[in-house]
Amino acid sequence: MELLQNTYVDIIIRCILVYLFMLVALRIFGKKELSQLNPFDIILILLISNSVQNAMVGNNTSLSGGLAAAAVLFTMNFILKKLRQKSGLFDKIFSDKPEILIHNGKPDFKTLARLDIGSDELLEAMREHGVDHYSDVKLAMLEPDGNISIISGEKNLRQTHFKRRRSRKNLSPLQ
């Protein structure tokens, strides 16, 4: 019985360590919403899940070992979400911030390049908001959830949202 308990303690410790590693890795390499995943991202997630499975459960391939690992992952996720809600520092470390893309009709080329947002994608977002020219955009922001929000026009102020689909197009000079 003692060996069985040590096995589950081992699974719990391994799961916590892998969860924390994945959390840091996703923070460093970027996180996207599920609706923004492309086939490469899906393949990466599937391969990562397969590669860390043995790191979590070790040699224990039993149903109870898998359920223990899943329970630890759900518990870690729940705890970290609560910490994020209650701790400003924790939320600051693990949350993305909105990024200004266009301010008063002037695109921020450095930010657009850093975020890998091409002119085609930005123009598409503007068209979906009913805006034709950069000069008509008072403020365009990439929100933490991946949406591009656009506030246009001084007189008829309106706000709309564009769900960003990640593209790998190079940033070309904006029109």
mmCIF file of N, CA, C and O in Angstrom, residues 59-94:
data_model
loop_
_atom_site.group_PDB
_atom_site.id
_atom_site.type_symbol
_atom_site.label_atom_id
_atom_site.label_comp_id
_atom_site.label_asym_id
_atom_site.label_seq_id
_atom_site.Cartn_x
_atom_site.Cartn_y
_atom_site.Cartn_z
ATOM 1 N N ASN A 59 5.816 5.421 -15.239
ATOM 2 C CA ASN A 59 5.520 4.058 -15.704
ATOM 3 C C ASN A 59 4.087 3.628 -15.409
ATOM 4 O O ASN A 59 3.669 2.553 -15.822
ATOM 5 N N ASN A 60 3.343 4.433 -14.690
ATOM 6 C CA ASN A 60 1.986 4.078 -14.299
ATOM 7 C C ASN A 60 1.040 4.372 -15.464
ATOM 8 O O ASN A 60 0.679 5.509 -15.720
ATOM 9 N N THR A 61 0.619 3.339 -16.153
ATOM 10 C CA THR A 61 -0.312 3.515 -17.273
ATOM 11 C C THR A 61 -1.713 3.026 -16.919
ATOM 12 O O THR A 61 -2.520 2.787 -17.799
ATOM 13 N N SER A 62 -1.969 2.921 -15.623
ATOM 14 C CA SER A 62 -3.279 2.434 -15.183
ATOM 15 C C SER A 62 -4.342 3.527 -15.330
ATOM 16 O O SER A 62 -4.024 4.717 -15.439
ATOM 17 N N LEU A 63 -5.594 3.095 -15.311
ATOM 18 C CA LEU A 63 -6.707 4.040 -15.362
ATOM 19 C C LEU A 63 -6.658 4.982 -14.166
ATOM 20 O O LEU A 63 -6.811 6.194 -14.324
ATOM 21 N N SER A 64 -6.399 4.440 -12.992
ATOM 22 C CA SER A 64 -6.366 5.282 -11.792
ATOM 23 C C SER A 64 -5.218 6.291 -11.858
ATOM 24 O O SER A 64 -5.366 7.425 -11.402
ATOM 25 N N GLY A 65 -4.077 5.904 -12.436
ATOM 26 C CA GLY A 65 -2.967 6.838 -12.599
ATOM 27 C C GLY A 65 -3.334 7.972 -13.542
ATOM 28 O O GLY A 65 -3.029 9.138 -13.281
ATOM 29 N N GLY A 66 -3.994 7.645 -14.647
ATOM 30 C CA GLY A 66 -4.435 8.672 -15.599
ATOM 31 C C GLY A 66 -5.472 9.596 -14.989
ATOM 32 O O GLY A 66 -5.435 10.815 -15.207
ATOM 33 N N LEU A 67 -6.406 9.017 -14.219
ATOM 34 C CA LEU A 67 -7.423 9.836 -13.557
ATOM 35 C C LEU A 67 -6.796 10.737 -12.496
ATOM 36 O O LEU A 67 -7.209 11.892 -12.338
ATOM 37 N N ALA A 68 -5.793 10.216 -11.787
ATOM 38 C CA ALA A 68 -5.094 11.034 -10.793
ATOM 39 C C ALA A 68 -4.404 12.213 -11.478
ATOM 40 O O ALA A 68 -4.470 13.353 -10.997
ATOM 41 N N ALA A 69 -3.755 11.947 -12.599
ATOM 42 C CA ALA A 69 -3.077 13.014 -13.337
ATOM 43 C C ALA A 69 -4.088 14.059 -13.815
ATOM 44 O O ALA A 69 -3.860 15.271 -13.679
ATOM 45 N N ALA A 70 -5.207 13.615 -14.352
ATOM 46 C CA ALA A 70 -6.238 14.544 -14.828
ATOM 47 C C ALA A 70 -6.800 15.369 -13.668
ATOM 48 O O ALA A 70 -7.005 16.579 -13.805
ATOM 49 N N ALA A 71 -7.020 14.727 -12.529
ATOM 50 C CA ALA A 71 -7.542 15.439 -11.361
ATOM 51 C C ALA A 71 -6.564 16.517 -10.904
ATOM 52 O O ALA A 71 -6.966 17.635 -10.567
ATOM 53 N N VAL A 72 -5.284 16.207 -10.917
ATOM 54 C CA VAL A 72 -4.277 17.196 -10.520
ATOM 55 C C VAL A 72 -4.275 18.367 -11.501
ATOM 56 O O VAL A 72 -4.206 19.535 -11.097
ATOM 57 N N LEU A 73 -4.369 18.081 -12.796
ATOM 58 C CA LEU A 73 -4.363 19.155 -13.800
ATOM 59 C C LEU A 73 -5.584 20.066 -13.656
ATOM 60 O O LEU A 73 -5.461 21.293 -13.720
ATOM 61 N N PHE A 74 -6.761 19.467 -13.450
ATOM 62 C CA PHE A 74 -7.960 20.284 -13.245
ATOM 63 C C PHE A 74 -7.830 21.128 -11.973
ATOM 64 O O PHE A 74 -8.202 22.305 -11.957
ATOM 65 N N THR A 75 -7.293 20.529 -10.923
ATOM 66 C CA THR A 75 -7.120 21.242 -9.658
ATOM 67 C C THR A 75 -6.121 22.390 -9.813
ATOM 68 O O THR A 75 -6.373 23.506 -9.344
ATOM 69 N N MET A 76 -4.999 22.135 -10.475
ATOM 70 C CA MET A 76 -4.002 23.187 -10.705
ATOM 71 C C MET A 76 -4.610 24.329 -11.515
ATOM 72 O O MET A 76 -4.392 25.502 -11.210
ATOM 73 N N ASN A 77 -5.366 23.985 -12.533
ATOM 74 C CA ASN A 77 -6.000 25.003 -13.371
ATOM 75 C C ASN A 77 -6.963 25.855 -12.547
ATOM 76 O O ASN A 77 -6.973 27.084 -12.645
ATOM 77 N N PHE A 78 -7.764 25.210 -11.725
ATOM 78 C CA PHE A 78 -8.728 25.912 -10.868
ATOM 79 C C PHE A 78 -8.000 26.850 -9.901
ATOM 80 O O PHE A 78 -8.358 28.025 -9.759
ATOM 81 N N ILE A 79 -6.967 26.341 -9.247
ATOM 82 C CA ILE A 79 -6.219 27.132 -8.260
ATOM 83 C C ILE A 79 -5.553 28.335 -8.926
ATOM 84 O O ILE A 79 -5.620 29.461 -8.421
ATOM 85 N N LEU A 80 -4.938 28.110 -10.067
ATOM 86 C CA LEU A 80 -4.240 29.212 -10.736
ATOM 87 C C LEU A 80 -5.212 30.257 -11.277
ATOM 88 O O LEU A 80 -4.904 31.456 -11.278
ATOM 89 N N LYS A 81 -6.394 29.841 -11.710
ATOM 90 C CA LYS A 81 -7.404 30.822 -12.139
ATOM 91 C C LYS A 81 -7.844 31.680 -10.961
ATOM 92 O O LYS A 81 -8.005 32.893 -11.092
ATOM 93 N N LYS A 82 -8.044 31.048 -9.810
ATOM 94 C CA LYS A 82 -8.433 31.805 -8.614
ATOM 95 C C LYS A 82 -7.322 32.757 -8.186
ATOM 96 O O LYS A 82 -7.593 33.906 -7.821
ATOM 97 N N LEU A 83 -6.074 32.293 -8.234
ATOM 98 C CA LEU A 83 -4.947 33.161 -7.894
ATOM 99 C C LEU A 83 -4.879 34.360 -8.831
ATOM 100 O O LEU A 83 -4.600 35.483 -8.404
ATOM 101 N N ARG A 84 -5.126 34.117 -10.094
ATOM 102 C CA ARG A 84 -5.087 35.182 -11.084
ATOM 103 C C ARG A 84 -6.173 36.225 -10.810
ATOM 104 O O ARG A 84 -5.961 37.418 -10.994
ATOM 105 N N GLN A 85 -7.346 35.760 -10.369
ATOM 106 C CA GLN A 85 -8.438 36.686 -10.069
ATOM 107 C C GLN A 85 -8.163 37.503 -8.815
ATOM 108 O O GLN A 85 -8.534 38.656 -8.721
ATOM 109 N N LYS A 86 -7.496 36.893 -7.836
ATOM 110 C CA LYS A 86 -7.327 37.532 -6.535
ATOM 111 C C LYS A 86 -5.999 38.277 -6.373
ATOM 112 O O LYS A 86 -5.905 39.157 -5.547
ATOM 113 N N SER A 87 -5.000 37.933 -7.153
ATOM 114 C CA SER A 87 -3.677 38.527 -6.991
ATOM 115 C C SER A 87 -3.336 39.387 -8.198
ATOM 116 O O SER A 87 -3.190 38.892 -9.313
ATOM 117 N N GLY A 88 -3.182 40.669 -7.939
ATOM 118 C CA GLY A 88 -2.822 41.583 -9.017
ATOM 119 C C GLY A 88 -1.472 41.262 -9.622
ATOM 120 O O GLY A 88 -1.288 41.324 -10.832
ATOM 121 N N LEU A 89 -0.503 40.880 -8.787
ATOM 122 C CA LEU A 89 0.829 40.542 -9.276
ATOM 123 C C LEU A 89 0.790 39.296 -10.146
ATOM 124 O O LEU A 89 1.369 39.265 -11.234
ATOM 125 N N PHE A 90 0.091 38.278 -9.689
ATOM 126 C CA PHE A 90 -0.016 37.025 -10.450
ATOM 127 C C PHE A 90 -0.705 37.286 -11.789
ATOM 128 O O PHE A 90 -0.264 36.811 -12.828
ATOM 129 N N ASP A 91 -1.765 38.080 -11.765
ATOM 130 C CA ASP A 91 -2.479 38.414 -12.999
ATOM 131 C C ASP A 91 -1.585 39.214 -13.941
ATOM 132 O O ASP A 91 -1.579 38.992 -15.145
ATOM 133 N N LYS A 92 -0.804 40.122 -13.392
ATOM 134 C CA LYS A 92 0.095 40.948 -14.202
ATOM 135 C C LYS A 92 1.152 40.086 -14.895
ATOM 136 O O LYS A 92 1.478 40.322 -16.057
ATOM 137 N N ILE A 93 1.661 39.090 -14.201
ATOM 138 C CA ILE A 93 2.700 38.217 -14.759
ATOM 139 C C ILE A 93 2.147 37.340 -15.874
ATOM 140 O O ILE A 93 2.778 37.161 -16.913
ATOM 141 N N PHE A 94 0.946 36.799 -15.698
ATOM 142 C CA PHE A 94 0.436 35.791 -16.616
ATOM 143 C C PHE A 94 -0.663 36.264 -17.552
ATOM 144 O O PHE A 94 -1.230 35.473 -18.285
#
